[in-house]
CSV table of C-alpha atoms and ligand atoms in Angstrom, one decimal:
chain,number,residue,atom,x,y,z
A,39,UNK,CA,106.0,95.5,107.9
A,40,UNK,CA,107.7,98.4,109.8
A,41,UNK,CA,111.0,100.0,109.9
A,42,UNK,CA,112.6,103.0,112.1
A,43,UNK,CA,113.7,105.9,110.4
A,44,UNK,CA,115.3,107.9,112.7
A,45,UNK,CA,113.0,108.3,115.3
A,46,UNK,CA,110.2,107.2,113.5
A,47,UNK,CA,108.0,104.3,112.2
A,48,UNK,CA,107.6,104.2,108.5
A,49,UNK,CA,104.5,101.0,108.5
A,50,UNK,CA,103.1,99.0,105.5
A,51,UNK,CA,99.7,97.5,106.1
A,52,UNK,CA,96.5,96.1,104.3
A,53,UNK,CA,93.2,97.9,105.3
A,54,UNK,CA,90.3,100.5,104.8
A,55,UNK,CA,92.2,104.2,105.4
A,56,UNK,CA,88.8,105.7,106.7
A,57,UNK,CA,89.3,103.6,109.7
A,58,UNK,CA,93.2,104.6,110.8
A,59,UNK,CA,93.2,106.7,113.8
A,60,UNK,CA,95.9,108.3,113.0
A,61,UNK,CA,96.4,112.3,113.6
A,62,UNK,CA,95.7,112.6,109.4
A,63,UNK,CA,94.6,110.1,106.8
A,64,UNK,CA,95.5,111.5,103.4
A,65,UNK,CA,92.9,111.9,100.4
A,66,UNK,CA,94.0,111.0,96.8
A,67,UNK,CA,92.1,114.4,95.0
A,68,UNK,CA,91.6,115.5,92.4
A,69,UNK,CA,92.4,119.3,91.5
A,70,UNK,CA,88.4,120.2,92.2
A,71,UNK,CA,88.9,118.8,95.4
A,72,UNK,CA,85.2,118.2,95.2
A,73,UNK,CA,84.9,114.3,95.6
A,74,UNK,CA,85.3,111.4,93.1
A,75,UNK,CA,85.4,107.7,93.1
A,76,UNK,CA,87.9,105.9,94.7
A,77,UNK,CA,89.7,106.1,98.3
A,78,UNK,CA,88.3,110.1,97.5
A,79,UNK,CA,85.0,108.8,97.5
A,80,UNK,CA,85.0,106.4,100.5
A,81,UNK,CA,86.9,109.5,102.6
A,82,UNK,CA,83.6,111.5,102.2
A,83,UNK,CA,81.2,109.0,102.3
A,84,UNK,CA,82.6,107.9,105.9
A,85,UNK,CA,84.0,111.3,106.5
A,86,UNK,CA,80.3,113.0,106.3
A,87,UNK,CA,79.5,116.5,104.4
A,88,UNK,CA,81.5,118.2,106.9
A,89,UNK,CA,85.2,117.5,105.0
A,90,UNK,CA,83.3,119.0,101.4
A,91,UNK,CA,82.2,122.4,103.1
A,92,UNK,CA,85.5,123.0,104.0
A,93,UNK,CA,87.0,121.5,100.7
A,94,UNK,CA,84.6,124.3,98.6
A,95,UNK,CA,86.4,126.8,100.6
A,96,UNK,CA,89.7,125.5,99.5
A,97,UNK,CA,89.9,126.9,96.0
A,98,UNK,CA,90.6,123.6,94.4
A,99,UNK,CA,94.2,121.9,94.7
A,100,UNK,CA,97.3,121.8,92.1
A,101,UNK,CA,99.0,118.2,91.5
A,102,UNK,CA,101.8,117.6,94.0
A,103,UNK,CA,99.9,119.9,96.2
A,104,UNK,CA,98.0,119.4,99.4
A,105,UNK,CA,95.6,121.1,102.0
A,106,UNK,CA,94.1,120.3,105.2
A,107,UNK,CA,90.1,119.9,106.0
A,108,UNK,CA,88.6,118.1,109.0
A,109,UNK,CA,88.2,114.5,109.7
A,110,UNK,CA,84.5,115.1,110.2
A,111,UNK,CA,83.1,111.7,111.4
A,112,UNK,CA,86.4,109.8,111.3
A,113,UNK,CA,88.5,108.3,113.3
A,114,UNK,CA,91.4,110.7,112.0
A,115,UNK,CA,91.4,114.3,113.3
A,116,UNK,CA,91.9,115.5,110.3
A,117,UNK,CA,91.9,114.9,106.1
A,118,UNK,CA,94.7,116.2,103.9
A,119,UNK,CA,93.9,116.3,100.3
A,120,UNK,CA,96.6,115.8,98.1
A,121,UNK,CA,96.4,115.7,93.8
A,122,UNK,CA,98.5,113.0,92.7
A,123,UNK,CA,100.0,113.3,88.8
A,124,UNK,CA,97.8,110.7,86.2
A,125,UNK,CA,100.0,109.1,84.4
A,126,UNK,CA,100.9,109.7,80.9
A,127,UNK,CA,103.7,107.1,80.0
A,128,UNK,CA,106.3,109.1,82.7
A,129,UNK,CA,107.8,111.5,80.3
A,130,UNK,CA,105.5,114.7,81.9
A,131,UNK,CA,107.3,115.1,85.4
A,132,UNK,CA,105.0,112.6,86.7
A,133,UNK,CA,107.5,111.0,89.6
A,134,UNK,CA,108.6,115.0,91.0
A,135,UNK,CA,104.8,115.3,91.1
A,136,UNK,CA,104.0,112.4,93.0
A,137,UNK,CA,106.7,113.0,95.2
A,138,UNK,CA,105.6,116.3,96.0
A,139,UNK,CA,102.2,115.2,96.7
A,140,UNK,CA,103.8,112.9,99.5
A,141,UNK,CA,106.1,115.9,100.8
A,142,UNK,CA,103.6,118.6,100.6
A,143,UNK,CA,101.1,116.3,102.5
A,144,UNK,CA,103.8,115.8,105.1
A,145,UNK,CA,104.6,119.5,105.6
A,146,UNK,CA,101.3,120.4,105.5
A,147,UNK,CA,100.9,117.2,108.5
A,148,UNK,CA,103.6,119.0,110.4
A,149,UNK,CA,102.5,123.0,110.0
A,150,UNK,CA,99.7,121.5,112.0
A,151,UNK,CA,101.9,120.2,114.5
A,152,UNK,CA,100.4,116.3,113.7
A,153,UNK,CA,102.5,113.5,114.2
A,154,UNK,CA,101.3,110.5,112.5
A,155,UNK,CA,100.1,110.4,108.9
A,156,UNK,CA,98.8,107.4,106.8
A,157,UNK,CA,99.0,107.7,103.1
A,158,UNK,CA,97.0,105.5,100.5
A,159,UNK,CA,98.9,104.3,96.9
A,160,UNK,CA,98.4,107.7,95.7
A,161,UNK,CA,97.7,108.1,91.8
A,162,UNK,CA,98.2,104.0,91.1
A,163,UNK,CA,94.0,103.6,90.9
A,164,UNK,CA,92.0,106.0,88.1
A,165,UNK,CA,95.2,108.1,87.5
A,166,UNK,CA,97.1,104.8,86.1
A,167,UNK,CA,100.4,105.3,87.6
A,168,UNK,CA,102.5,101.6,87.5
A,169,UNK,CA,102.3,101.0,91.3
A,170,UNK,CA,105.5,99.3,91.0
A,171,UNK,CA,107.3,102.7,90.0
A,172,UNK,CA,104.6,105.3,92.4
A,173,UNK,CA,105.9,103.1,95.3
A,174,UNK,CA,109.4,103.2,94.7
A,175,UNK,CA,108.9,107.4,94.9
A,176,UNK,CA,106.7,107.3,97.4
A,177,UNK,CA,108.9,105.5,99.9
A,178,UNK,CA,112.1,107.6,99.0
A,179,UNK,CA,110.4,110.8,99.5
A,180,UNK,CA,108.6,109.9,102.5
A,181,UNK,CA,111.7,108.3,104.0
A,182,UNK,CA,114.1,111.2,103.0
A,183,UNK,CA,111.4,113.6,104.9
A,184,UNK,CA,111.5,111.4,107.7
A,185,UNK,CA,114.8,111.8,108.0
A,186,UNK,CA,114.8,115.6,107.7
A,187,UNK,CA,111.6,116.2,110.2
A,188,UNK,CA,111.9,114.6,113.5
A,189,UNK,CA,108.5,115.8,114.4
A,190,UNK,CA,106.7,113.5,112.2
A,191,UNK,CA,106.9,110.2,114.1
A,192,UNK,CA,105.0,107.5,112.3
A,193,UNK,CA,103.9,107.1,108.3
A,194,UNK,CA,101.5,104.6,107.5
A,195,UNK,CA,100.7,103.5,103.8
A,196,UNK,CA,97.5,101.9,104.1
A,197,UNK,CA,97.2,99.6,101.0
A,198,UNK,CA,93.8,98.5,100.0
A,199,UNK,CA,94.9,94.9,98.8
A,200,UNK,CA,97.6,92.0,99.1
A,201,UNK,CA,98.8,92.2,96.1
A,202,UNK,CA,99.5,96.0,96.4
A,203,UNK,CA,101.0,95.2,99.9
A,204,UNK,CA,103.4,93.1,98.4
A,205,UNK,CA,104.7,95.9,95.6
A,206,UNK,CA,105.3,98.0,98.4
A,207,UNK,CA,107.1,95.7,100.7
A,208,UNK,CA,109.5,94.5,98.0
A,209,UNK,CA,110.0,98.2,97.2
A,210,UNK,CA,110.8,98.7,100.3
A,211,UNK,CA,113.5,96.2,100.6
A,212,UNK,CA,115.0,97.1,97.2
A,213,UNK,CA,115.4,100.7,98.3
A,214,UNK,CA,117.7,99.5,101.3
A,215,UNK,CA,115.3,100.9,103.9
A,216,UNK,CA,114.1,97.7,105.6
B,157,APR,N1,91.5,102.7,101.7
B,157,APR,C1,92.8,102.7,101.2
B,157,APR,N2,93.1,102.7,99.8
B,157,APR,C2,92.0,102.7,99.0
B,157,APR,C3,90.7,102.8,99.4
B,157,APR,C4,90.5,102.8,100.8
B,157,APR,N3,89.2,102.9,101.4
B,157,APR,N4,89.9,102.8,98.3
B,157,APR,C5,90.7,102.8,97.2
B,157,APR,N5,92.0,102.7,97.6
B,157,APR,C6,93.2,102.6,96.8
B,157,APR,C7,93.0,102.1,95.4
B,157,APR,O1,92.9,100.7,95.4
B,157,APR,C8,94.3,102.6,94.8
B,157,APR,O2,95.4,101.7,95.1
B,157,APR,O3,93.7,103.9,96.6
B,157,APR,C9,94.6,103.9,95.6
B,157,APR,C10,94.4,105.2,94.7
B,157,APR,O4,93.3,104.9,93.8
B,157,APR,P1,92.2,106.1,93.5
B,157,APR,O5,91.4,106.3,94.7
B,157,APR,O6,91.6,105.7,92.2
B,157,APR,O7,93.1,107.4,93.4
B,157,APR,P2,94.0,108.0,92.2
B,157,APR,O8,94.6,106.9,91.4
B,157,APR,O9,95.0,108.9,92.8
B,157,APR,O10,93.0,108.8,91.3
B,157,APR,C11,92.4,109.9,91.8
B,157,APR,O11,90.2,109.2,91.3
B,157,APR,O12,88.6,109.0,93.0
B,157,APR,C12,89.1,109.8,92.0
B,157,APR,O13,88.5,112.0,92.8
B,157,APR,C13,89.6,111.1,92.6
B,157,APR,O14,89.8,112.1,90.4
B,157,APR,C14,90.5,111.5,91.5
B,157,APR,C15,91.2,110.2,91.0
């Protein structure tokens, strides 16, 4: 599925991220920014040691914040690693966190003059975030960026299954965007 916003492409699709090519694939971190499980795990493990010696540089991340490393071995130029919020029933500014982790990852994309970014489901695997609500923010902030920031032309959100497809496209069409 993919809609215009402005100028650019906002895309829902199934698949692996560590194989986009686009400019950035974002990593969901966490605040160590030294590996885990998850999309964080499969990012280094295709990525190579490369993206970790810069991440130990980094100083570690804050939740709704994001930094750039390389792409190392793949097919994106380059990895931002963002900390998504873990959920704790939604009553400890969880949703302003995740949607700073989706803004902070596109400002971050666009202080380094990239143009496409795909993001995984950030926060709805380990850190327990109902998918159903981390899409609805993460679609409204992404799109109300993209409507700010021209010079981000396409978002992808790379969903690892159907079924987590599916909760984004119907969130997508119950915000109005589609
Ligand atoms: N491509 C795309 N999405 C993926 C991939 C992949 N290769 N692997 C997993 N995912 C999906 C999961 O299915 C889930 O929908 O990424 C989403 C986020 O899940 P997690 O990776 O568990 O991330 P998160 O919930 O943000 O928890 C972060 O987990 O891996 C650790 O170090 C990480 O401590 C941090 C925590």
């Amino acid at each position: 599925m993919e809609i215009q916003i402005g100028r650019a492409a906002l895309q829902l699709k199934q698949g692996d991220i560590t194989r986009e090519t686009a400019d950035a694939i974002v990593n969901a971190a966490n605040s160590s920014l030294l590996g885990g499980g998850g999309v964080d795990g499969a990012i280094h493990r295709a990525g190579g040691p490369a993206i970790l010696e810069e991440c130990r540089r980094l100083g570690g991340c804050e939740p709704g914040d994001a930094k750039l490393t390389t792409g190392g071995k793949l097919p994106a130029r380059y990895v931002i690693h963002t900390v998504g919020p873990i959920w704790h029933g939604g009553r400890s500014r969880e949703p302003e966190i995740l949607a700073s982790a989706y803004r902070r990852s596109l400002e971050v994309a666009m202080a380094k003059g990239l143009r496409s970014v795909a993001f995984p489901s950030i926060s709805t695997g380990a850190y327990g975030y109902p998918i159903e609500k981390a899409a609805r923010v993460a679609l409204t902030a992404v799109a109300e960026f993209l409507q700010s920031h021209p010079e981000i032309e396409r978002v992808t959100f790379v969903l690892f299954s159907s079924p987590d497809l599916q909760v984004y496209e119907a969130a997508l069409q119950s915000i109005h965007l589609s």
